[in-house]
Amino acid sequence: MTSFQKKGSGVTRDTGKGDAAKPVRKTAALSSPVATEVVTPKRLGRPKTRLEEPRVVPTRCPSNMYTYMKMIAPLEWRSLTGMFQDMMTRFLTTEPWNHGLMWRKPRTALTYQEGVPGRTGWEQVNIQLPPDLADRVDRAAEASGVSKAAFCYTAMFWWIQYVYPPQAVRKIKN
């Protein structure tokens, strides 16, 4: 059985086991009838290092393609987001669509058969890019006459097929 005692300026709890009284954290309910403290939750994980919020450019790709990209991302980049930024920067710089690369149209992630939703093997991918790079993607997609989703999916295809094919990745890993 515990009892509370006021000792000095802090509230302590007597555990009844003969040990010293232990301090108890004051709450707004104990100190005043009106809560005046604002509790802010602590941030978990790595601290945010971006100077500005990234913009999301949604697209879709086959699940195995996305799994492959997640696998190769740690080889040279700190994150998948870093790899996507590098991929888009290089794609916009080299402009492979002017050298014969055909535009790829992404499929939907869900299908409906007799009113029942089903998976197609494709999944939604939200590519996070800095605002200036996202604007460049918007302008290039509009100038090329394709959707942003098709532009990004084609960039992903180009990245996996020509820049980091599985044969080249095997050499990097070894």
CSV table of N, CA and C in Angstrom, one decimal:
chain,number,residue,atom,x,y,z
A,1,MET,N,0.8,-1.2,0.0
A,1,MET,CA,0.0,0.0,0.0
A,1,MET,C,0.9,1.2,0.0
A,2,THR,N,0.6,2.2,-0.9
A,2,THR,CA,1.4,3.4,-1.0
A,2,THR,C,0.6,4.6,-0.5
A,3,SER,N,1.4,5.5,0.0
A,3,SER,CA,0.7,6.8,0.5
A,3,SER,C,1.6,7.9,-0.1
A,4,PHE,N,0.9,9.0,-0.4
A,4,PHE,CA,1.6,10.1,-0.9
A,4,PHE,C,1.8,11.1,0.2
A,5,GLN,N,3.0,11.7,0.2
A,5,GLN,CA,3.3,12.7,1.2
A,5,GLN,C,4.0,13.9,0.5
A,6,LYS,N,3.7,15.1,1.0
A,6,LYS,CA,4.4,16.3,0.5
A,6,LYS,C,5.7,16.4,1.3
A,7,LYS,N,6.8,16.5,0.6
A,7,LYS,CA,8.1,16.7,1.2
A,7,LYS,C,8.8,17.8,0.5
A,8,GLY,N,9.0,18.9,1.1
A,8,GLY,CA,9.7,20.0,0.5
A,8,GLY,C,8.8,20.6,-0.7
A,9,SER,N,9.4,20.8,-1.8
A,9,SER,CA,8.7,21.4,-2.9
A,9,SER,C,8.1,20.3,-3.9
A,10,GLY,N,8.6,19.1,-3.8
A,10,GLY,CA,8.2,18.1,-4.7
A,10,GLY,C,7.3,17.1,-4.0
A,11,VAL,N,6.6,16.3,-4.8
A,11,VAL,CA,5.7,15.3,-4.3
A,11,VAL,C,6.5,14.0,-4.3
A,12,THR,N,6.4,13.3,-3.1
A,12,THR,CA,7.1,12.0,-3.1
A,12,THR,C,6.2,10.9,-2.7
A,13,ARG,N,6.6,9.7,-3.0
A,13,ARG,CA,5.7,8.5,-2.8
A,13,ARG,C,6.5,7.6,-1.8
A,14,ASP,N,5.7,7.2,-0.7
A,14,ASP,CA,6.3,6.3,0.3
A,14,ASP,C,5.8,4.9,-0.1
A,15,THR,N,6.7,4.0,-0.4
A,15,THR,CA,6.4,2.7,-0.9
A,15,THR,C,6.0,1.8,0.3
A,16,GLY,N,6.3,2.2,1.5
A,16,GLY,CA,5.9,1.3,2.6
A,16,GLY,C,6.9,0.2,2.9
A,17,LYS,N,8.0,0.2,2.2
A,17,LYS,CA,9.0,-0.9,2.3
A,17,LYS,C,10.2,-0.4,3.1
A,18,GLY,N,10.1,0.7,3.7
A,18,GLY,CA,11.2,1.2,4.6
A,18,GLY,C,12.3,1.9,3.8
A,19,ASP,N,12.2,2.0,2.5
A,19,ASP,CA,13.3,2.7,1.7
A,19,ASP,C,12.9,4.2,1.6
A,20,ALA,N,13.9,4.9,1.1
A,20,ALA,CA,13.7,6.4,1.0
A,20,ALA,C,12.5,6.7,0.1
A,21,ALA,N,11.9,7.8,0.4
A,21,ALA,CA,10.7,8.2,-0.5
A,21,ALA,C,11.3,8.6,-1.9
A,22,LYS,N,10.5,8.1,-2.9
A,22,LYS,CA,10.9,8.4,-4.3
A,22,LYS,C,10.2,9.6,-4.8
A,23,PRO,N,10.8,10.4,-5.6
A,23,PRO,CA,10.1,11.6,-6.2
A,23,PRO,C,9.1,11.1,-7.2
A,24,VAL,N,8.0,11.8,-7.3
A,24,VAL,CA,7.0,11.5,-8.3
A,24,VAL,C,6.8,12.7,-9.2
A,25,ARG,N,6.7,12.5,-10.5
A,25,ARG,CA,6.6,13.6,-11.4
A,25,ARG,C,5.3,14.4,-11.2
A,26,LYS,N,5.4,15.7,-11.1
A,26,LYS,CA,4.2,16.5,-11.0
A,26,LYS,C,3.5,16.5,-12.3
A,27,THR,N,2.2,16.5,-12.2
A,27,THR,CA,1.3,16.7,-13.4
A,27,THR,C,0.5,17.9,-13.2
A,28,ALA,N,-0.1,18.3,-14.3
A,28,ALA,CA,-0.9,19.5,-14.2
A,28,ALA,C,-2.1,19.3,-13.2
A,29,ALA,N,-2.6,18.1,-13.1
A,29,ALA,CA,-3.7,17.9,-12.2
A,29,ALA,C,-3.3,18.0,-10.8
A,30,LEU,N,-2.1,17.7,-10.4
A,30,LEU,CA,-1.7,17.9,-9.0
A,30,LEU,C,-1.3,19.3,-8.7
A,31,SER,N,-0.8,20.1,-9.6
A,31,SER,CA,-0.3,21.4,-9.3
A,31,SER,C,-1.4,22.5,-9.4
A,32,SER,N,-2.3,22.3,-10.3
A,32,SER,CA,-3.4,23.3,-10.5
A,32,SER,C,-4.6,22.7,-11.2
A,33,PRO,N,-5.7,23.2,-11.0
A,33,PRO,CA,-6.9,22.7,-11.6
A,33,PRO,C,-7.0,22.8,-13.1
A,34,VAL,N,-6.2,23.8,-13.7
A,34,VAL,CA,-6.2,24.1,-15.1
A,34,VAL,C,-4.8,23.7,-15.6
A,35,ALA,N,-4.8,22.8,-16.6
A,35,ALA,CA,-3.5,22.4,-17.2
A,35,ALA,C,-3.0,23.5,-18.0
A,36,THR,N,-1.7,24.0,-17.6
A,36,THR,CA,-1.1,25.1,-18.3
A,36,THR,C,0.1,24.6,-19.2
A,37,GLU,N,0.6,23.4,-18.9
A,37,GLU,CA,1.7,22.9,-19.7
A,37,GLU,C,1.2,22.2,-21.0
A,38,VAL,N,2.0,22.5,-22.1
A,38,VAL,CA,1.7,21.9,-23.3
A,38,VAL,C,2.8,20.8,-23.5
A,39,VAL,N,2.4,19.6,-23.7
A,39,VAL,CA,3.3,18.5,-23.9
A,39,VAL,C,3.5,18.2,-25.4
A,40,THR,N,4.7,18.3,-25.8
A,40,THR,CA,5.0,18.0,-27.2
A,40,THR,C,5.7,16.7,-27.3
A,41,PRO,N,5.2,15.8,-28.2
A,41,PRO,CA,5.8,14.5,-28.3
A,41,PRO,C,7.3,14.6,-28.8
A,42,LYS,N,8.1,13.7,-28.4
A,42,LYS,CA,9.5,13.7,-28.9
A,42,LYS,C,9.5,13.0,-30.2
A,43,ARG,N,10.4,13.5,-31.1
A,43,ARG,CA,10.6,13.0,-32.4
A,43,ARG,C,11.4,11.7,-32.3
A,44,LEU,N,10.9,10.7,-33.0
A,44,LEU,CA,11.7,9.4,-33.0
A,44,LEU,C,12.4,9.3,-34.3
A,45,GLY,N,13.5,8.5,-34.3
A,45,GLY,CA,14.2,8.2,-35.6
A,45,GLY,C,15.2,9.3,-35.8
A,46,ARG,N,15.7,9.3,-37.1
A,46,ARG,CA,16.7,10.3,-37.5
A,46,ARG,C,16.2,11.7,-37.5
A,47,PRO,N,17.0,12.7,-37.2
A,47,PRO,CA,16.6,14.1,-37.3
A,47,PRO,C,16.4,14.4,-38.8
A,48,LYS,N,15.5,15.3,-39.0
A,48,LYS,CA,15.2,15.8,-40.4
A,48,LYS,C,16.4,16.7,-40.9
A,49,THR,N,16.9,16.4,-42.0
A,49,THR,CA,18.1,17.1,-42.5
A,49,THR,C,17.8,17.9,-43.8
A,50,ARG,N,16.6,17.9,-44.2
A,50,ARG,CA,16.2,18.6,-45.5
A,50,ARG,C,15.9,20.0,-45.1
A,51,LEU,N,16.3,20.9,-46.1
A,51,LEU,CA,16.0,22.3,-45.9
A,51,LEU,C,14.6,22.7,-46.3
A,52,GLU,N,14.0,21.9,-47.2
A,52,GLU,CA,12.6,22.1,-47.6
A,52,GLU,C,12.0,20.8,-47.8
A,53,GLU,N,10.6,20.8,-47.6
A,53,GLU,CA,9.9,19.6,-47.7
A,53,GLU,C,9.9,19.0,-49.2
A,54,PRO,N,10.1,17.7,-49.3
A,54,PRO,CA,10.1,17.2,-50.7
A,54,PRO,C,8.6,17.1,-51.3
A,55,ARG,N,8.6,17.1,-52.6
A,55,ARG,CA,7.3,16.9,-53.2
A,55,ARG,C,7.2,15.5,-53.7
A,56,VAL,N,6.0,15.0,-53.6
A,56,VAL,CA,5.7,13.6,-54.0
A,56,VAL,C,5.3,13.5,-55.4
A,57,VAL,N,5.9,12.6,-56.2
A,57,VAL,CA,5.5,12.4,-57.6
A,57,VAL,C,5.1,10.9,-57.6
A,58,PRO,N,3.8,10.6,-57.7
A,58,PRO,CA,3.3,9.2,-57.7
A,58,PRO,C,3.4,8.5,-59.0
A,59,THR,N,3.7,7.3,-59.0
A,59,THR,CA,3.8,6.4,-60.1
A,59,THR,C,3.5,5.0,-59.7
A,60,ARG,N,3.5,4.1,-60.6
A,60,ARG,CA,3.3,2.6,-60.3
A,60,ARG,C,4.4,1.8,-61.0
A,61,CYS,N,4.7,0.7,-60.4
A,61,CYS,CA,5.7,-0.2,-61.0
A,61,CYS,C,5.5,-1.6,-60.6
A,62,PRO,N,6.0,-2.6,-61.3
A,62,PRO,CA,5.8,-4.0,-60.8
A,62,PRO,C,6.5,-4.2,-59.5
A,63,SER,N,5.9,-5.0,-58.7
A,63,SER,CA,6.4,-5.3,-57.3
A,63,SER,C,7.8,-5.7,-57.3
A,64,ASN,N,8.2,-6.7,-58.2
A,64,ASN,CA,9.6,-7.2,-58.2
A,64,ASN,C,10.6,-6.1,-58.6
A,65,MET,N,10.1,-5.1,-59.4
A,65,MET,CA,11.0,-4.0,-59.8
A,65,MET,C,11.2,-3.1,-58.6
A,66,TYR,N,10.2,-2.8,-57.9
A,66,TYR,CA,10.3,-2.0,-56.7
A,66,TYR,C,11.2,-2.7,-55.6
A,67,THR,N,11.1,-4.0,-55.5
A,67,THR,CA,11.9,-4.8,-54.5
A,67,THR,C,13.4,-4.7,-54.9
A,68,TYR,N,13.6,-4.8,-56.2
A,68,TYR,CA,15.0,-4.7,-56.7
A,68,TYR,C,15.6,-3.3,-56.4
A,69,MET,N,14.8,-2.3,-56.6
A,69,MET,CA,15.3,-0.9,-56.3
A,69,MET,C,15.6,-0.7,-54.9
A,70,LYS,N,14.7,-1.3,-54.0
A,70,LYS,CA,15.0,-1.2,-52.6
A,70,LYS,C,16.3,-2.0,-52.2
A,71,MET,N,16.6,-3.0,-53.0
A,71,MET,CA,17.8,-3.8,-52.7
A,71,MET,C,19.0,-3.1,-53.1
A,72,ILE,N,19.0,-2.4,-54.2
A,72,ILE,CA,20.2,-1.7,-54.7
A,72,ILE,C,20.5,-0.4,-54.1
A,73,ALA,N,19.4,0.2,-53.5
A,73,ALA,CA,19.6,1.6,-52.9
A,73,ALA,C,20.7,1.7,-51.9
A,74,PRO,N,20.8,0.7,-50.9
A,74,PRO,CA,21.9,0.9,-49.9
A,74,PRO,C,23.3,0.7,-50.5
A,75,LEU,N,23.5,0.2,-51.7
A,75,LEU,CA,24.8,0.0,-52.2
A,75,LEU,C,25.6,1.3,-52.4
A,76,GLU,N,24.9,2.3,-52.9
A,76,GLU,CA,25.6,3.6,-53.2
A,76,GLU,C,24.9,4.8,-52.5
A,77,TRP,N,23.7,4.7,-52.0
A,77,TRP,CA,23.0,5.8,-51.5
A,77,TRP,C,22.6,5.5,-50.1
A,78,ARG,N,22.3,6.6,-49.3
A,78,ARG,CA,21.9,6.4,-47.9
A,78,ARG,C,20.5,5.9,-47.8
A,79,SER,N,19.7,6.2,-48.9
A,79,SER,CA,18.2,5.9,-48.8
A,79,SER,C,17.7,5.7,-50.2
A,80,LEU,N,16.5,5.2,-50.2
A,80,LEU,CA,15.8,5.0,-51.5
A,80,LEU,C,15.5,6.4,-52.1
A,81,THR,N,15.1,7.4,-51.2
A,81,THR,CA,14.9,8.7,-51.7
A,81,THR,C,16.1,9.3,-52.4
A,82,GLY,N,17.3,9.1,-51.8
A,82,GLY,CA,18.5,9.6,-52.4
A,82,GLY,C,18.7,8.9,-53.8
A,83,MET,N,18.4,7.7,-53.9
A,83,MET,CA,18.6,7.0,-55.2
A,83,MET,C,17.6,7.6,-56.2
A,84,PHE,N,16.4,7.8,-55.8
A,84,PHE,CA,15.4,8.4,-56.7
A,84,PHE,C,15.8,9.7,-57.2
A,85,GLN,N,16.4,10.6,-56.3
A,85,GLN,CA,16.9,11.9,-56.7
A,85,GLN,C,18.0,11.8,-57.7
A,86,ASP,N,18.9,10.9,-57.5
A,86,ASP,CA,20.0,10.7,-58.4
A,86,ASP,C,19.5,10.1,-59.8
A,87,MET,N,18.5,9.2,-59.7
A,87,MET,CA,18.0,8.6,-60.9
A,87,MET,C,17.3,9.7,-61.8
A,88,MET,N,16.5,10.5,-61.1
A,88,MET,CA,15.7,11.6,-61.9
A,88,MET,C,16.7,12.6,-62.4
A,89,THR,N,17.7,13.0,-61.6
A,89,THR,CA,18.7,14.0,-62.1
A,89,THR,C,19.4,13.5,-63.4
A,90,ARG,N,19.8,12.2,-63.3
A,90,ARG,CA,20.5,11.6,-64.5
A,90,ARG,C,19.6,11.4,-65.7
A,91,PHE,N,18.4,11.0,-65.4
A,91,PHE,CA,17.4,10.8,-66.5
A,91,PHE,C,17.1,12.1,-67.2
A,92,LEU,N,17.0,13.2,-66.4
A,92,LEU,CA,16.7,14.5,-67.0
A,92,LEU,C,17.9,15.1,-67.8
A,93,THR,N,19.1,14.7,-67.3
A,93,THR,CA,20.3,15.2,-67.9
A,93,THR,C,20.6,14.5,-69.2
A,94,THR,N,20.5,13.2,-69.2
A,94,THR,CA,20.9,12.4,-70.4
A,94,THR,C,19.7,12.4,-71.4
A,95,GLU,N,18.5,12.6,-71.0
A,95,GLU,CA,17.3,12.6,-71.9
A,95,GLU,C,17.3,11.4,-72.9
A,96,PRO,N,17.3,10.2,-72.3
A,96,PRO,CA,17.3,9.0,-73.2
A,96,PRO,C,16.1,8.9,-74.1
A,97,TRP,N,15.0,9.6,-73.9
A,97,TRP,CA,13.9,9.5,-74.8
A,97,TRP,C,14.2,10.1,-76.1
A,98,ASN,N,15.2,11.0,-76.1
A,98,ASN,CA,15.6,11.6,-77.4
A,98,ASN,C,16.5,10.7,-78.2
A,99,HIS,N,17.0,9.6,-77.6
A,99,HIS,CA,17.9,8.7,-78.2
A,99,HIS,C,17.3,7.3,-78.4
A,100,GLY,N,15.9,7.2,-78.5
A,100,GLY,CA,15.3,6.0,-78.8
A,100,GLY,C,14.6,5.3,-77.7
A,101,LEU,N,14.7,5.7,-76.5
A,101,LEU,CA,14.0,5.1,-75.4
A,101,LEU,C,12.4,5.3,-75.5
A,102,MET,N,11.7,4.2,-75.5
A,102,MET,CA,10.2,4.3,-75.7
A,102,MET,C,9.6,4.6,-74.3
A,103,TRP,N,8.5,5.4,-74.3
A,103,TRP,CA,7.8,5.7,-73.1
A,103,TRP,C,7.1,4.4,-72.6
A,104,ARG,N,7.1,4.2,-71.4
A,104,ARG,CA,6.4,3.0,-70.8
A,104,ARG,C,5.2,3.5,-70.0
A,105,LYS,N,4.1,2.9,-70.2
A,105,LYS,CA,2.9,3.3,-69.5
A,105,LYS,C,2.6,2.4,-68.3
A,106,PRO,N,2.5,2.9,-67.1
A,106,PRO,CA,2.3,2.1,-65.9
A,106,PRO,C,0.9,1.5,-65.9
A,107,ARG,N,0.7,0.4,-65.3
A,107,ARG,CA,-0.6,-0.2,-65.2
A,107,ARG,C,-1.2,0.2,-63.8
A,108,THR,N,-2.4,-0.1,-63.6
A,108,THR,CA,-3.0,0.2,-62.3
A,108,THR,C,-2.6,-0.9,-61.3
A,109,ALA,N,-2.7,-0.5,-60.0
A,109,ALA,CA,-2.2,-1.4,-58.9
A,109,ALA,C,-3.4,-2.3,-58.5
A,110,LEU,N,-4.6,-2.0,-58.8
A,110,LEU,CA,-5.8,-2.8,-58.5
A,110,LEU,C,-6.6,-3.1,-59.7
A,111,THR,N,-7.3,-4.2,-59.7
A,111,THR,CA,-8.2,-4.6,-60.8
A,111,THR,C,-9.5,-5.1,-60.1
A,112,TYR,N,-10.5,-5.0,-60.9
A,112,TYR,CA,-11.8,-5.5,-60.4
A,112,TYR,C,-12.3,-6.5,-61.3
A,113,GLN,N,-12.6,-7.7,-60.7
A,113,GLN,CA,-13.1,-8.8,-61.5
A,113,GLN,C,-14.4,-9.2,-60.9
A,114,GLU,N,-15.5,-9.0,-61.6
A,114,GLU,CA,-16.9,-9.3,-61.0
A,114,GLU,C,-17.1,-8.6,-59.7
A,115,GLY,N,-16.6,-7.3,-59.7
A,115,GLY,CA,-16.9,-6.5,-58.5
A,115,GLY,C,-16.0,-6.7,-57.3
A,116,VAL,N,-15.1,-7.7,-57.4
A,116,VAL,CA,-14.1,-8.0,-56.3
A,116,VAL,C,-12.8,-7.4,-56.7
A,117,PRO,N,-12.2,-6.6,-55.8
A,117,PRO,CA,-10.9,-6.1,-56.0
A,117,PRO,C,-9.8,-7.1,-56.0
A,118,GLY,N,-8.8,-7.0,-56.8
A,118,GLY,CA,-7.7,-7.9,-56.9
A,118,GLY,C,-6.4,-7.2,-57.2
A,119,ARG,N,-5.3,-7.8,-56.9
A,119,ARG,CA,-4.0,-7.2,-57.1
A,119,ARG,C,-3.5,-7.6,-58.5
A,120,THR,N,-2.7,-6.6,-59.1
A,120,THR,CA,-2.2,-6.8,-60.5
A,120,THR,C,-0.7,-7.2,-60.5
A,121,GLY,N,-0.1,-7.1,-59.3
A,121,GLY,CA,1.3,-7.3,-59.2
A,121,GLY,C,2.1,-6.0,-59.4
A,122,TRP,N,1.4,-4.9,-59.5
A,122,TRP,CA,2.0,-3.6,-59.6
A,122,TRP,C,1.7,-2.9,-58.2
A,123,GLU,N,2.5,-1.9,-57.9
A,123,GLU,CA,2.3,-1.2,-56.6
A,123,GLU,C,2.5,0.3,-56.8
A,124,GLN,N,1.9,1.1,-56.0
A,124,GLN,CA,2.0,2.5,-55.9
A,124,GLN,C,3.4,2.8,-55.4
A,125,VAL,N,4.1,3.7,-56.0
A,125,VAL,CA,5.4,4.2,-55.6
A,125,VAL,C,5.4,5.7,-55.5
A,126,ASN,N,5.6,6.3,-54.4
A,126,ASN,CA,5.6,7.8,-54.2
A,126,ASN,C,7.1,8.2,-54.2
A,127,ILE,N,7.5,8.8,-55.3
A,127,ILE,CA,8.9,9.3,-55.4
A,127,ILE,C,9.0,10.7,-54.8
A,128,GLN,N,9.8,10.8,-53.7
A,128,GLN,CA,10.0,12.1,-53.1
A,128,GLN,C,11.1,12.8,-53.7
A,129,LEU,N,10.9,14.0,-54.2
A,129,LEU,CA,11.9,14.8,-54.9
A,129,LEU,C,11.9,16.2,-54.3
A,130,PRO,N,13.1,16.9,-54.3
A,130,PRO,CA,13.1,18.3,-54.0
A,130,PRO,C,12.2,19.1,-54.9
A,131,PRO,N,11.6,20.2,-54.4
A,131,PRO,CA,10.7,20.9,-55.3
A,131,PRO,C,11.2,21.3,-56.6
A,132,ASP,N,12.5,21.8,-56.7
A,132,ASP,CA,13.0,22.2,-58.0
A,132,ASP,C,13.2,21.0,-59.0
A,133,LEU,N,13.6,19.8,-58.5
A,133,LEU,CA,13.7,18.6,-59.3
A,133,LEU,C,12.3,18.2,-59.7
A,134,ALA,N,11.3,18.2,-58.8
A,134,ALA,CA,9.9,17.8,-59.2
A,134,ALA,C,9.4,18.8,-60.2
A,135,ASP,N,9.7,20.1,-60.2
A,135,ASP,CA,9.3,21.0,-61.2
A,135,ASP,C,9.9,20.6,-62.6
A,136,ARG,N,11.2,20.3,-62.6
A,136,ARG,CA,11.8,19.8,-63.8
A,136,ARG,C,11.1,18.6,-64.4
A,137,VAL,N,10.7,17.7,-63.5
A,137,VAL,CA,10.0,16.5,-64.0
A,137,VAL,C,8.7,16.9,-64.6
A,138,ASP,N,8.0,17.8,-63.9
A,138,ASP,CA,6.7,18.2,-64.4
A,138,ASP,C,6.8,18.8,-65.8
A,139,ARG,N,7.8,19.7,-66.0
A,139,ARG,CA,8.0,20.4,-67.3
A,139,ARG,C,8.4,19.4,-68.4
A,140,ALA,N,9.3,18.5,-68.0
A,140,ALA,CA,9.8,17.5,-69.0
A,140,ALA,C,8.7,16.6,-69.4
A,141,ALA,N,7.9,16.1,-68.5
A,141,ALA,CA,6.7,15.3,-68.8
A,141,ALA,C,5.8,16.0,-69.7
A,142,GLU,N,5.5,17.2,-69.4
A,142,GLU,CA,4.5,18.0,-70.2
A,142,GLU,C,5.1,18.2,-71.6
A,143,ALA,N,6.4,18.6,-71.7
A,143,ALA,CA,7.0,18.8,-73.0
A,143,ALA,C,7.0,17.5,-73.9
A,144,SER,N,7.2,16.4,-73.2
A,144,SER,CA,7.2,15.1,-73.9
A,144,SER,C,5.8,14.5,-74.2
A,145,GLY,N,4.8,15.1,-73.6
A,145,GLY,CA,3.4,14.7,-73.9
A,145,GLY,C,3.0,13.4,-73.2
A,146,VAL,N,3.7,13.1,-72.1
A,146,VAL,CA,3.3,11.9,-71.3
A,146,VAL,C,2.9,12.4,-69.9
A,147,SER,N,2.3,11.5,-69.1
A,147,SER,CA,1.9,11.8,-67.8
A,147,SER,C,3.2,11.7,-66.9
A,148,LYS,N,3.1,12.3,-65.7
A,148,LYS,CA,4.2,12.3,-64.7
A,148,LYS,C,4.4,10.8,-64.3
A,149,ALA,N,3.3,10.1,-64.2
A,149,ALA,CA,3.5,8.7,-63.8
A,149,ALA,C,4.2,7.9,-64.8
A,150,ALA,N,3.9,8.1,-66.1
A,150,ALA,CA,4.6,7.4,-67.2
A,150,ALA,C,6.1,7.9,-67.3
A,151,PHE,N,6.3,9.1,-67.1
A,151,PHE,CA,7.7,9.7,-67.1
A,151,PHE,C,8.5,9.0,-66.0
A,152,CYS,N,8.0,8.9,-64.8
A,152,CYS,CA,8.7,8.4,-63.7
A,152,CYS,C,8.9,6.9,-63.8
A,153,TYR,N,7.9,6.2,-64.3
A,153,TYR,CA,8.0,4.7,-64.5
A,153,TYR,C,9.0,4.4,-65.6
A,154,THR,N,9.1,5.2,-66.7
A,154,THR,CA,10.1,5.1,-67.7
A,154,THR,C,11.5,5.3,-67.1
A,155,ALA,N,11.6,6.3,-66.3
A,155,ALA,CA,12.9,6.6,-65.6
A,155,ALA,C,13.3,5.4,-64.8
A,156,MET,N,12.4,4.8,-64.1
A,156,MET,CA,12.7,3.6,-63.3
A,156,MET,C,13.1,2.5,-64.1
A,157,PHE,N,12.4,2.2,-65.2
A,157,PHE,CA,12.8,1.2,-66.2
A,157,PHE,C,14.2,1.4,-66.7
A,158,TRP,N,14.4,2.6,-67.2
A,158,TRP,CA,15.7,3.0,-67.7
A,158,TRP,C,16.8,2.7,-66.7
A,159,TRP,N,16.6,3.1,-65.5
A,159,TRP,CA,17.6,3.0,-64.4
A,159,TRP,C,17.9,1.5,-64.2
A,160,ILE,N,16.9,0.7,-64.2
A,160,ILE,CA,17.1,-0.8,-63.9
A,160,ILE,C,17.7,-1.5,-65.2
A,161,GLN,N,17.2,-1.1,-66.3
A,161,GLN,CA,17.6,-1.8,-67.5
A,161,GLN,C,19.0,-1.4,-68.0
A,162,TYR,N,19.3,-0.1,-68.0
A,162,TYR,CA,20.5,0.4,-68.6
A,162,TYR,C,21.6,0.9,-67.6
A,163,VAL,N,21.2,1.5,-66.5
A,163,VAL,CA,22.2,2.1,-65.6
A,163,VAL,C,22.6,1.0,-64.5
A,164,TYR,N,21.7,0.4,-63.9
A,164,TYR,CA,22.0,-0.6,-62.8
A,164,TYR,C,21.3,-1.9,-63.1
A,165,PRO,N,21.7,-2.6,-64.2
A,165,PRO,CA,21.1,-3.9,-64.5
A,165,PRO,C,21.6,-5.0,-63.5
A,166,PRO,N,20.9,-6.1,-63.3
A,166,PRO,CA,21.3,-7.1,-62.3
A,166,PRO,C,22.8,-7.6,-62.5
A,167,GLN,N,23.2,-7.7,-63.8
A,167,GLN,CA,24.6,-8.1,-64.0
A,167,GLN,C,25.6,-7.1,-63.4
A,168,ALA,N,25.4,-5.9,-63.6
A,168,ALA,CA,26.3,-4.8,-63.0
A,168,ALA,C,26.3,-4.8,-61.5
A,169,VAL,N,25.1,-5.0,-60.9
A,169,VAL,CA,25.0,-5.0,-59.5
A,169,VAL,C,25.7,-6.2,-58.9
A,170,ARG,N,25.7,-7.3,-59.5
A,170,ARG,CA,26.4,-8.5,-59.0
A,170,ARG,C,27.9,-8.2,-58.9
A,171,LYS,N,28.5,-7.4,-59.9
A,171,LYS,CA,29.9,-7.0,-59.9
A,171,LYS,C,30.2,-6.1,-58.7
A,172,ILE,N,29.2,-5.1,-58.5
A,172,ILE,CA,29.4,-4.2,-57.4
A,172,ILE,C,29.4,-4.8,-56.0
A,173,LYS,N,28.5,-5.8,-55.8
A,173,LYS,CA,28.4,-6.5,-54.6
A,173,LYS,C,29.6,-7.3,-54.2
A,174,ASN,N,30.2,-7.9,-55.3
A,174,ASN,CA,31.4,-8.8,-55.1
A,174,ASN,C,32.7,-8.1,-54.9
